[in-house]
C-alpha positions as CSV (number, residue, x, y, z in Angstrom):
1,M,8.4,-17.7,5.2
2,L,7.5,-20.6,2.8
3,D,11.1,-21.4,1.7
4,S,11.9,-21.4,5.6
5,I,9.0,-23.8,6.3
6,C,10.3,-26.0,3.2
7,L,13.7,-26.6,5.0
8,T,12.6,-26.9,8.4
9,L,10.2,-29.8,7.2
10,A,13.0,-31.4,4.9
11,N,15.4,-31.6,7.8
12,S,12.8,-33.1,10.3
13,I,12.2,-36.2,7.8
14,D,12.7,-39.6,9.4
15,L,14.7,-41.2,6.8
16,T,14.2,-44.8,8.3
17,S,10.6,-44.4,8.2
18,G,10.8,-45.8,4.2
19,G,8.3,-43.3,3.6
20,W,10.2,-41.0,1.7
21,D,11.8,-42.5,-1.5
22,F,14.8,-40.0,-1.8
23,T,18.4,-41.9,-2.8
24,D,21.7,-40.0,-3.3
25,D,23.7,-40.7,-6.5
26,E,25.1,-44.3,-4.8
27,G,21.6,-45.1,-4.2
28,L,21.5,-44.7,-0.6
29,P,19.0,-42.7,1.2
30,A,18.9,-38.9,1.5
31,R,17.7,-36.1,2.6
32,P,15.6,-34.0,0.2
33,T,16.1,-30.7,-0.6
34,S,13.5,-27.8,0.5
35,Q,12.8,-27.4,-3.2
36,V,11.3,-30.8,-3.8
37,I,9.7,-30.3,-0.2
38,R,8.1,-26.9,-1.8
39,T,7.0,-28.9,-5.1
40,V,5.4,-31.5,-3.0
41,L,3.7,-29.3,-0.6
42,F,2.5,-27.0,-4.2
43,N,0.9,-30.5,-5.6
44,I,-0.7,-30.8,-2.3
45,A,-2.3,-27.0,-2.3
46,M,-3.2,-27.8,-6.0
47,D,-4.7,-31.0,-5.7
48,Q,-7.0,-29.7,-2.6
49,A,-8.2,-26.3,-4.6
50,L,-9.2,-28.1,-7.6
51,E,-11.1,-31.0,-5.7
52,E,-12.7,-27.8,-3.5
53,A,-13.5,-25.5,-6.6
54,K,-15.3,-28.4,-8.5
55,G,-19.2,-28.1,-8.5
56,Q,-18.3,-24.4,-7.1
57,I,-16.7,-22.4,-9.8
58,P,-17.5,-23.0,-13.5
59,F,-14.1,-23.2,-15.2
60,D,-12.2,-25.1,-17.2
61,S,-9.4,-27.2,-15.5
62,T,-7.5,-27.7,-19.1
63,G,-3.6,-26.6,-18.1
64,W,-4.3,-26.7,-14.7
65,D,-1.1,-29.2,-14.1
66,E,0.7,-26.6,-15.8
67,V,0.6,-23.6,-13.7
68,S,3.6,-22.9,-11.9
69,I,4.2,-21.8,-8.4
70,P,5.1,-18.3,-8.5
71,D,1.6,-17.9,-10.9
72,F,-0.4,-20.2,-7.9
73,L,0.9,-18.1,-5.2
74,D,0.6,-14.9,-7.4
75,G,-3.2,-15.9,-7.9
76,V,-3.7,-16.4,-3.9
77,A,-1.9,-12.8,-3.4
78,E,-4.3,-11.3,-5.8
79,A,-7.4,-12.8,-4.6
80,Y,-6.5,-11.5,-1.2
81,A,-5.8,-7.9,-1.9
82,T,-9.2,-8.4,-4.0
83,E,-10.8,-9.2,-0.8
84,Q,-9.4,-6.5,1.7
85,K,-10.0,-3.8,-0.9
86,Y,-13.3,-5.0,-1.1
87,R,-13.9,-4.7,2.8
88,T,-12.2,-1.5,2.7
89,E,-14.8,-0.2,0.5
90,V,-17.8,-1.4,2.4
91,A,-16.3,0.2,5.6
92,E,-15.8,3.4,4.1
93,E,-19.4,3.1,2.6
94,L,-21.1,2.2,5.9
95,A,-19.1,5.5,7.1
96,R,-20.2,7.4,4.8
97,R,-24.1,6.5,5.5
98,D,-23.4,7.3,9.3
99,A,-22.4,10.8,8.3
100,T,-25.1,11.3,5.8
101,E,-27.7,10.4,8.6
102,A,-29.4,13.3,10.3
103,L,-28.3,14.0,14.4
104,P,-31.0,13.5,16.9
105,G,-32.8,16.6,17.4
106,T,-31.4,18.6,14.2
107,D,-32.1,18.8,10.3
108,H,-28.3,18.3,9.9
109,S,-26.3,15.3,9.3
110,L,-22.5,15.1,11.0
111,E,-21.3,16.1,7.5
112,E,-23.2,19.2,7.3
113,W,-23.2,19.7,10.9
114,Q,-19.3,19.8,10.7
115,G,-19.5,22.2,7.7
116,L,-21.0,24.8,10.5
117,H,-19.2,23.6,13.2
118,P,-15.4,23.6,11.9
119,A,-12.6,21.3,14.2
120,P,-10.7,23.3,16.5
121,A,-7.4,24.7,15.0
122,P,-4.1,22.9,15.8
123,Q,-2.2,24.3,18.7
124,P,1.8,24.4,16.7
125,Y,3.1,26.3,19.9
126,G,1.5,24.4,22.9
127,I,-1.4,24.6,24.9
128,S,-2.0,24.7,28.6
129,P,-4.3,21.8,30.7
130,A,-7.5,24.7,30.5
131,G,-6.4,25.2,27.2
132,A,-6.8,21.6,26.4
133,E,-9.9,21.3,28.0
134,R,-11.6,24.5,26.3
135,W,-9.9,22.4,22.7
136,I,-11.8,19.1,23.1
137,C,-14.8,20.8,24.3
138,D,-14.8,22.7,20.7
139,W,-13.9,19.1,19.5
140,M,-16.9,17.5,20.9
141,I,-19.5,20.3,19.5
142,H,-17.7,20.0,15.8
143,M,-18.7,15.8,16.5
144,G,-22.4,16.8,17.4
145,A,-22.1,17.4,21.1
146,A,-24.1,20.6,20.6
147,D,-24.2,22.1,24.4
148,A,-20.5,20.6,25.0
149,T,-19.2,22.5,28.2
150,T,-16.2,23.0,30.5
151,T,-16.7,22.7,34.0
152,P,-15.0,24.8,36.8
153,V,-11.3,24.5,37.2
154,S,-11.3,23.4,40.7
155,G,-13.9,21.2,42.3
156,D,-14.9,19.5,39.1
157,G,-14.8,15.9,40.1
158,G,-12.5,14.2,38.0
159,I,-15.4,15.5,34.9
160,D,-13.7,18.0,32.9
161,I,-16.3,18.6,30.3
162,V,-20.5,17.6,30.5
163,A,-22.8,17.7,27.5
164,T,-26.3,15.8,27.2
165,G,-25.4,12.6,27.1
166,Y,-21.8,12.4,28.0
167,V,-18.9,13.3,30.5
168,A,-15.6,13.7,29.7
169,Q,-11.9,13.9,31.3
170,V,-9.2,15.8,29.5
171,K,-5.5,15.0,30.8
172,L,-2.8,17.4,28.8
173,Y,0.0,14.5,29.6
174,S,3.1,13.8,28.0
175,S,2.9,9.9,28.5
176,P,0.4,8.0,28.9
177,A,-2.7,8.1,31.5
178,A,-2.4,5.6,34.5
179,I,-5.2,3.1,34.4
180,A,-6.4,4.6,38.5
181,E,-7.2,7.3,36.4
182,I,-9.6,5.8,34.2
183,R,-11.2,3.9,37.1
184,E,-11.5,7.7,39.0
185,L,-13.7,8.6,35.7
186,V,-16.2,5.8,36.1
187,G,-16.4,6.4,39.9
188,A,-17.2,10.4,39.5
189,A,-20.1,9.2,36.7
190,A,-21.3,6.9,39.0
191,V,-22.9,9.6,41.3
192,L,-24.4,11.7,38.8
193,S,-28.6,11.0,38.6
194,E,-28.3,9.7,34.8
195,A,-25.5,7.4,33.6
196,P,-23.7,9.3,30.4
197,R,-21.4,7.7,28.5
198,L,-17.9,8.2,29.3
199,L,-15.0,10.2,27.3
200,F,-11.7,9.9,28.4
201,F,-8.6,12.3,26.2
202,C,-5.0,11.7,27.0
203,S,-2.3,13.6,25.3
204,G,-0.2,11.0,26.0
205,G,-2.1,8.1,25.3
206,F,-3.0,4.6,27.1
207,P,-1.4,1.8,28.4
208,A,-3.1,-1.8,27.1
209,Q,-4.7,-2.4,30.2
210,A,-6.7,0.8,30.5
211,E,-7.7,0.2,27.1
212,S,-8.9,-3.5,28.1
213,F,-10.4,-2.1,30.8
214,A,-12.2,1.2,29.1
215,D,-13.9,-1.9,26.4
216,A,-15.5,-3.4,29.7
217,V,-17.1,-0.4,31.2
218,G,-18.0,1.0,27.5
219,M,-15.2,4.1,28.0
220,S,-14.1,5.5,24.7
221,L,-10.3,6.5,25.0
222,F,-9.1,9.1,22.5
223,Q,-5.4,10.6,22.4
224,F,-5.3,14.0,20.8
225,K,-2.5,15.7,19.4
226,P,-3.5,19.8,19.7
227,E,-0.3,20.8,17.6
228,T,-1.6,18.9,15.1
229,G,-4.9,18.7,15.4
230,E,-5.5,15.2,15.5
231,V,-7.9,13.3,17.9
232,T,-7.6,9.5,17.3
233,A,-9.5,6.5,18.9
234,S,-7.5,4.4,21.3
235,N,-10.4,1.4,21.6
236,Q,-13.3,0.0,19.7
237,N,-15.8,2.4,21.9
238,A,-14.2,5.5,20.2
239,E,-14.0,4.0,17.0
240,A,-17.0,3.6,16.6
241,L,-18.0,7.4,17.8
242,L,-15.5,9.0,15.3
243,R,-17.6,7.3,12.8
244,T,-21.3,8.1,14.2
245,G,-20.4,11.2,15.7
246,L,-21.4,11.8,19.7
247,L,-25.2,10.9,19.1
248,I,-27.7,10.3,21.8
């Protein structure tokens, strides 16, 4: 990437502007090579970095001019990797704290609860639509929705599972769910006396526009794979629930 940028800059220099004093062997104006441009950019970056570091980082700048371009770039990469590692560690610690807090109305943390209520087993030989609803119901119980139960197969109004504070719809598809189906769940839940949180599970995933719509209305989208036992988040609301469990 850096080499490409340097080459582009070298090719775009106006040789008639007088701003660059580069000549060929005969003394005629010449276009600088990408390596020359790379050195110029490096010197600018080094000067700026040293200037901004003064008074902020207690270090001895002796030998600063001797730092090579590869060393400088390696240092930037190492600093970035360290920052990313720190962010990952913070996220993991926050998730651990969420998992060890007691579930409302129980004496168990999510971690303890899941030890008593294991996740549903993978179904390597496939599953029926009704079986998918029961499988997801068991997963919701595993995640803390203790009273989750499936609704009757017919006349469910688009709601397949109910639990205190939640309603869910389950679609066993090989392709993404349609955004119209996402909207239908919002309408089905609107007639309920309480305002439950909405969960939509689809084995085929979701289109991008469905994810943005779900974020806007507070719905959580999950993709599930009964054959492997996986349930993954498809939007930000779902990611939060995977960390904290189905807490009320």
